[in-house]
Amino acid sequence: MDKLKKGVFISFEGIEGSGKTTISRLIAEMLMTDGYEVLSTYEPGGTAIGQKIRDILLLPEHKEMSYLSELLLYNAARAQHLKEKIMPAIQTGKIVITDRFSDSTIAYQGYGRGLDFSLIMTLDSITTRGLKPDITILLDIDIESGLKRNKGINKIDRLELEDIEFHKKVRDGYYKIVEAEPKRVKIVDASQSIEKVLQDVSDIIKKALSC
Ligand code: TMP
């Protein structure tokens, strides 16, 4: 049974180890149990081609990758993801939950790498054709705890190997995104127990779905 007349687009954002993957999947399961049709997906990846781009982006030995190549590859993965998965699901009235979307590019390539914002926004408008999430959950955690969590599950990729200063810029960048769009982007304290994080996130999403 599909309870929605039109699709809803939800993204999860946050620094490394903020718990986006676990929380976004649990929320997707919860909504499916409630009778919604849900597509649960992620970036970079979410498609076979996107997964290959992800591998290129995140391999630790690709140290010589230029920031511009990095930006273009994230956009390429997103364009494929939108065409194959996100747009068809939204058009058939599903709830789409994605673990990362354009805000990651603004936070990591914009605030983190220091690439020009007008270039990032121009590329984003070409890639997404203006599609923005209806609601974005920013799972916020301090940098040391996040990196420690990921080390605990042996997750190491090229961007995680950046220094603390880089991750600090990314986290501060996310705060600036919240400041600019407080209606769309909601912060949840990800250092709380998983039960409390889930409760906070589900309250925000249920409120958004009832509007
Ligand atoms: P993940 O491990 O959370 O799936 O994300 C993969 C890495 O890619 C993570 O370090 C964040 C980074 N990333 C960007 O730098 N820009 C982007 O646009 C996206 C989607 C991810």
mmCIF file of C-alpha atoms and ligand atoms in Angstrom:
data_model
loop_
_atom_site.group_PDB
_atom_site.id
_atom_site.type_symbol
_atom_site.label_atom_id
_atom_site.label_comp_id
_atom_site.label_asym_id
_atom_site.label_seq_id
_atom_site.Cartn_x
_atom_site.Cartn_y
_atom_site.Cartn_z
ATOM 1 C CA MET A 1 0.000 0.000 0.000
ATOM 2 C CA ASP A 2 1.338 3.418 -0.855
ATOM 3 C CA LYS A 3 0.081 6.072 1.539
ATOM 4 C CA LEU A 4 1.479 9.074 -0.368
ATOM 5 C CA LYS A 5 0.113 10.856 -3.418
ATOM 6 C CA LYS A 6 3.463 12.390 -4.263
ATOM 7 C CA GLY A 7 7.011 11.304 -3.536
ATOM 8 C CA VAL A 8 9.010 12.627 -0.616
ATOM 9 C CA PHE A 9 12.763 13.070 -0.737
ATOM 10 C CA ILE A 10 14.738 12.750 2.522
ATOM 11 C CA SER A 11 18.514 12.946 2.886
ATOM 12 C CA PHE A 12 20.816 12.106 5.791
ATOM 13 C CA GLU A 13 24.023 14.034 6.234
ATOM 14 C CA GLY A 14 26.914 14.186 8.670
ATOM 15 C CA ILE A 15 30.631 13.779 9.166
ATOM 16 C CA GLU A 16 32.422 10.418 9.263
ATOM 17 C CA GLY A 17 31.052 8.048 11.900
ATOM 18 C CA SER A 18 27.889 10.048 12.591
ATOM 19 C CA GLY A 19 25.750 6.917 12.193
ATOM 20 C CA LYS A 20 23.913 7.986 9.007
ATOM 21 C CA THR A 21 24.019 4.574 7.408
ATOM 22 C CA THR A 22 22.589 2.714 10.410
ATOM 23 C CA ILE A 23 19.976 5.347 11.266
ATOM 24 C CA SER A 24 18.804 5.934 7.684
ATOM 25 C CA ARG A 25 18.314 2.198 7.142
ATOM 26 C CA LEU A 26 16.422 1.755 10.417
ATOM 27 C CA ILE A 27 14.164 4.713 9.583
ATOM 28 C CA ALA A 28 13.500 3.236 6.125
ATOM 29 C CA GLU A 29 12.479 -0.071 7.764
ATOM 30 C CA MET A 30 10.246 1.768 10.238
ATOM 31 C CA LEU A 31 8.446 3.636 7.431
ATOM 32 C CA MET A 32 7.989 0.420 5.444
ATOM 33 C CA THR A 33 6.465 -1.214 8.534
ATOM 34 C CA ASP A 34 4.101 1.774 8.672
ATOM 35 C CA GLY A 35 2.974 0.941 5.121
ATOM 36 C CA TYR A 36 4.958 3.430 3.070
ATOM 37 C CA GLU A 37 6.796 2.465 -0.103
ATOM 38 C CA VAL A 38 10.423 3.410 0.471
ATOM 39 C CA LEU A 39 13.618 3.500 -1.562
ATOM 40 C CA SER A 40 16.633 3.385 0.739
ATOM 41 C CA THR A 41 19.809 4.360 -1.066
ATOM 42 C CA TYR A 42 23.178 6.122 -0.694
ATOM 43 C CA GLU A 43 25.867 8.293 -2.328
ATOM 44 C CA PRO A 44 28.328 7.990 -3.811
ATOM 45 C CA GLY A 45 26.862 4.778 -5.180
ATOM 46 C CA GLY A 46 23.293 3.578 -5.232
ATOM 47 C CA THR A 47 23.712 2.249 -8.800
ATOM 48 C CA ALA A 48 26.193 -0.165 -10.424
ATOM 49 C CA ILE A 49 27.939 2.720 -12.222
ATOM 50 C CA GLY A 50 27.831 4.875 -9.077
ATOM 51 C CA GLN A 51 29.423 2.075 -7.091
ATOM 52 C CA LYS A 52 32.361 1.988 -9.537
ATOM 53 C CA ILE A 53 32.724 5.763 -9.229
ATOM 54 C CA ARG A 54 32.616 5.345 -5.422
ATOM 55 C CA ASP A 55 35.514 2.895 -5.600
ATOM 56 C CA ILE A 56 37.575 5.365 -7.647
ATOM 57 C CA LEU A 57 36.750 8.189 -5.232
ATOM 58 C CA LEU A 58 37.458 6.397 -1.989
ATOM 59 C CA LEU A 59 40.465 4.179 -2.696
ATOM 60 C CA PRO A 60 43.157 5.423 -0.257
ATOM 61 C CA GLU A 61 45.893 4.948 -2.899
ATOM 62 C CA HIS A 62 44.252 7.543 -5.211
ATOM 63 C CA LYS A 63 46.187 10.252 -3.395
ATOM 64 C CA GLU A 64 46.922 12.234 -6.561
ATOM 65 C CA MET A 65 43.232 12.868 -7.371
ATOM 66 C CA SER A 66 42.672 16.579 -7.980
ATOM 67 C CA TYR A 67 39.909 18.375 -6.090
ATOM 68 C CA LEU A 68 38.234 19.189 -9.391
ATOM 69 C CA SER A 69 38.214 15.524 -10.476
ATOM 70 C CA GLU A 70 36.768 14.672 -7.074
ATOM 71 C CA LEU A 71 33.978 17.238 -7.480
ATOM 72 C CA LEU A 72 33.128 16.055 -10.993
ATOM 73 C CA LEU A 73 33.071 12.394 -9.971
ATOM 74 C CA TYR A 74 30.679 13.028 -7.066
ATOM 75 C CA ASN A 75 28.431 14.859 -9.510
ATOM 76 C CA ALA A 76 28.694 12.055 -12.079
ATOM 77 C CA ALA A 77 27.671 9.471 -9.480
ATOM 78 C CA ARG A 78 24.751 11.729 -8.447
ATOM 79 C CA ALA A 79 23.547 12.246 -12.040
ATOM 80 C CA GLN A 80 23.410 8.469 -12.534
ATOM 81 C CA HIS A 81 21.734 7.954 -9.176
ATOM 82 C CA LEU A 82 19.052 10.538 -9.989
ATOM 83 C CA LYS A 83 18.300 9.077 -13.405
ATOM 84 C CA GLU A 84 18.253 5.410 -12.455
ATOM 85 C CA LYS A 85 16.897 5.448 -8.929
ATOM 86 C CA ILE A 86 15.831 8.706 -7.288
ATOM 87 C CA MET A 87 13.654 10.311 -9.985
ATOM 88 C CA PRO A 88 11.720 7.146 -10.915
ATOM 89 C CA ALA A 89 11.001 6.482 -7.218
ATOM 90 C CA ILE A 90 9.823 10.048 -6.527
ATOM 91 C CA GLN A 91 7.673 10.009 -9.649
ATOM 92 C CA THR A 92 5.902 6.853 -8.483
ATOM 93 C CA GLY A 93 5.102 8.381 -5.080
ATOM 94 C CA LYS A 94 7.739 6.646 -2.949
ATOM 95 C CA ILE A 95 9.650 8.018 -0.002
ATOM 96 C CA VAL A 96 13.288 8.216 -1.050
ATOM 97 C CA ILE A 97 15.814 8.086 1.780
ATOM 98 C CA THR A 98 19.375 8.745 0.743
ATOM 99 C CA ASP A 99 22.494 8.487 2.866
ATOM 100 C CA ARG A 100 24.163 11.718 1.546
ATOM 101 C CA PHE A 101 23.230 14.060 -1.341
ATOM 102 C CA SER A 102 24.251 17.553 -2.561
ATOM 103 C CA ASP A 103 24.883 18.945 0.949
ATOM 104 C CA SER A 104 27.827 16.515 1.222
ATOM 105 C CA THR A 105 29.398 18.178 -1.817
ATOM 106 C CA ILE A 106 28.859 21.648 -0.337
ATOM 107 C CA ALA A 107 30.308 20.556 3.031
ATOM 108 C CA TYR A 108 33.250 18.424 1.786
ATOM 109 C CA GLN A 109 34.274 19.920 -1.574
ATOM 110 C CA GLY A 110 33.104 23.465 -0.744
ATOM 111 C CA TYR A 111 33.920 24.069 2.915
ATOM 112 C CA GLY A 112 36.406 21.180 3.297
ATOM 113 C CA ARG A 113 38.443 21.460 0.067
ATOM 114 C CA GLY A 114 37.811 25.167 -0.432
ATOM 115 C CA LEU A 115 36.545 24.865 -4.022
ATOM 116 C CA ASP A 116 34.685 27.814 -5.468
ATOM 117 C CA PHE A 117 31.031 27.843 -4.354
ATOM 118 C CA SER A 118 29.708 29.286 -7.595
ATOM 119 C CA LEU A 119 31.333 26.373 -9.477
ATOM 120 C CA ILE A 120 29.839 23.877 -7.012
ATOM 121 C CA MET A 121 26.360 25.421 -7.246
ATOM 122 C CA THR A 122 26.475 25.647 -11.058
ATOM 123 C CA LEU A 123 27.433 21.992 -11.335
ATOM 124 C CA ASP A 124 24.807 21.069 -8.770
ATOM 125 C CA SER A 125 22.058 22.776 -10.750
ATOM 126 C CA ILE A 126 23.146 20.882 -13.890
ATOM 127 C CA THR A 127 23.296 17.555 -12.021
ATOM 128 C CA THR A 128 20.113 17.824 -9.967
ATOM 129 C CA ARG A 129 18.115 20.207 -12.183
ATOM 130 C CA GLY A 130 17.159 21.959 -8.993
ATOM 131 C CA LEU A 131 15.922 18.902 -7.080
ATOM 132 C CA LYS A 132 16.479 19.366 -3.348
ATOM 133 C CA PRO A 133 15.536 17.099 -0.474
ATOM 134 C CA ASP A 134 12.222 17.998 1.189
ATOM 135 C CA ILE A 135 13.869 17.290 4.506
ATOM 136 C CA THR A 136 17.489 16.731 5.508
ATOM 137 C CA ILE A 137 18.604 15.230 8.797
ATOM 138 C CA LEU A 138 22.062 16.304 9.910
ATOM 139 C CA LEU A 139 23.419 13.763 12.397
ATOM 140 C CA ASP A 140 25.929 15.725 14.416
ATOM 141 C CA ILE A 141 28.802 14.221 16.383
ATOM 142 C CA ASP A 142 32.215 15.494 17.438
ATOM 143 C CA ILE A 143 35.029 14.660 15.040
ATOM 144 C CA GLU A 144 37.133 12.476 17.353
ATOM 145 C CA SER A 145 34.153 10.263 18.342
ATOM 146 C CA GLY A 146 33.059 9.905 14.710
ATOM 147 C CA LEU A 147 36.485 8.898 13.435
ATOM 148 C CA LYS A 148 36.889 6.505 16.383
ATOM 149 C CA ARG A 149 33.540 4.848 15.567
ATOM 150 C CA ASN A 150 34.621 4.258 11.959
ATOM 151 C CA LYS A 151 38.022 2.906 13.023
ATOM 152 C CA GLY A 152 36.119 0.483 15.262
ATOM 153 C CA ILE A 153 34.393 -0.987 12.196
ATOM 154 C CA ASN A 154 37.619 -0.910 10.142
ATOM 155 C CA LYS A 155 36.196 1.659 7.723
ATOM 156 C CA ILE A 156 39.019 3.639 6.143
ATOM 157 C CA ASP A 157 38.615 5.615 2.927
ATOM 158 C CA ARG A 158 40.540 8.394 1.176
ATOM 159 C CA LEU A 159 38.609 11.282 2.708
ATOM 160 C CA GLU A 160 38.670 9.856 6.207
ATOM 161 C CA LEU A 161 42.464 9.943 6.059
ATOM 162 C CA GLU A 162 42.378 13.749 5.871
ATOM 163 C CA ASP A 163 43.572 15.623 8.964
ATOM 164 C CA ILE A 164 41.334 16.807 11.828
ATOM 165 C CA GLU A 165 41.399 20.358 10.410
ATOM 166 C CA PHE A 166 39.665 19.133 7.222
ATOM 167 C CA HIS A 167 36.944 17.334 9.185
ATOM 168 C CA LYS A 168 36.476 20.422 11.357
ATOM 169 C CA LYS A 169 35.897 22.551 8.247
ATOM 170 C CA VAL A 170 33.347 19.988 6.992
ATOM 171 C CA ARG A 171 31.471 19.964 10.298
ATOM 172 C CA ASP A 172 31.443 23.784 10.454
ATOM 173 C CA GLY A 173 30.295 23.783 6.818
ATOM 174 C CA TYR A 174 27.299 21.669 7.761
ATOM 175 C CA TYR A 175 26.399 24.194 10.485
ATOM 176 C CA LYS A 176 26.462 26.939 7.853
ATOM 177 C CA ILE A 177 24.085 24.906 5.667
ATOM 178 C CA VAL A 178 21.687 24.591 8.646
ATOM 179 C CA GLU A 179 21.928 28.334 9.261
ATOM 180 C CA ALA A 180 21.104 29.039 5.607
ATOM 181 C CA GLU A 181 18.176 26.584 5.397
ATOM 182 C CA PRO A 182 16.817 25.881 8.885
ATOM 183 C CA LYS A 183 13.413 24.754 7.598
ATOM 184 C CA ARG A 184 14.856 21.990 5.439
ATOM 185 C CA VAL A 185 17.897 20.894 7.455
ATOM 186 C CA LYS A 186 17.351 19.633 11.012
ATOM 187 C CA ILE A 187 20.188 18.773 13.410
ATOM 188 C CA VAL A 188 19.986 15.675 15.604
ATOM 189 C CA ASP A 189 22.567 14.983 18.315
ATOM 190 C CA ALA A 190 24.130 11.705 17.178
ATOM 191 C CA SER A 191 26.107 11.201 20.398
ATOM 192 C CA GLN A 192 22.890 10.130 22.176
ATOM 193 C CA SER A 193 21.813 6.479 22.499
ATOM 194 C CA ILE A 194 20.710 4.907 19.220
ATOM 195 C CA GLU A 195 17.139 4.682 20.592
ATOM 196 C CA LYS A 196 17.035 8.411 21.316
ATOM 197 C CA VAL A 197 18.570 9.320 17.941
ATOM 198 C CA LEU A 198 15.949 7.144 16.212
ATOM 199 C CA GLN A 199 13.166 8.751 18.230
ATOM 200 C CA ASP A 200 14.326 12.295 17.397
ATOM 201 C CA VAL A 201 14.704 11.489 13.703
ATOM 202 C CA SER A 202 11.358 9.718 13.463
ATOM 203 C CA ASP A 203 9.593 12.657 15.187
ATOM 204 C CA ILE A 204 11.017 15.055 12.572
ATOM 205 C CA ILE A 205 10.133 12.807 9.640
ATOM 206 C CA LYS A 206 6.607 11.995 10.847
ATOM 207 C CA LYS A 207 5.921 15.685 11.346
ATOM 208 C CA ALA A 208 7.169 16.396 7.807
ATOM 209 C CA LEU A 209 5.049 13.598 6.336
ATOM 210 C CA SER A 210 1.897 14.840 8.032
ATOM 211 C CA CYS A 211 2.267 18.350 6.495
HETATM 212 P P1 TMP B 1 30.156 7.510 3.247
HETATM 213 O O1 TMP B 1 31.315 6.718 3.739
HETATM 214 O O2 TMP B 1 29.430 8.278 4.288
HETATM 215 O O3 TMP B 1 29.260 6.725 2.373
HETATM 216 O O4 TMP B 1 30.731 8.674 2.292
HETATM 217 C C1 TMP B 1 31.796 8.473 1.484
HETATM 218 C C2 TMP B 1 32.776 9.613 1.572
HETATM 219 O O5 TMP B 1 32.546 10.514 0.475
HETATM 220 C C3 TMP B 1 32.735 10.468 2.837
HETATM 221 O O6 TMP B 1 34.080 10.710 3.233
HETATM 222 C C4 TMP B 1 32.105 11.760 2.384
HETATM 223 C C5 TMP B 1 32.513 11.861 0.941
HETATM 224 N N1 TMP B 1 31.610 12.629 0.063
HETATM 225 C C6 TMP B 1 32.069 13.848 -0.462
HETATM 226 O O7 TMP B 1 33.176 14.273 -0.166
HETATM 227 N N2 TMP B 1 31.247 14.525 -1.328
HETATM 228 C C7 TMP B 1 30.013 14.065 -1.695
HETATM 229 O O8 TMP B 1 29.307 14.707 -2.485
HETATM 230 C C8 TMP B 1 29.561 12.794 -1.135
HETATM 231 C C9 TMP B 1 28.232 12.246 -1.531
HETATM 232 C C10 TMP B 1 30.385 12.131 -0.278
#
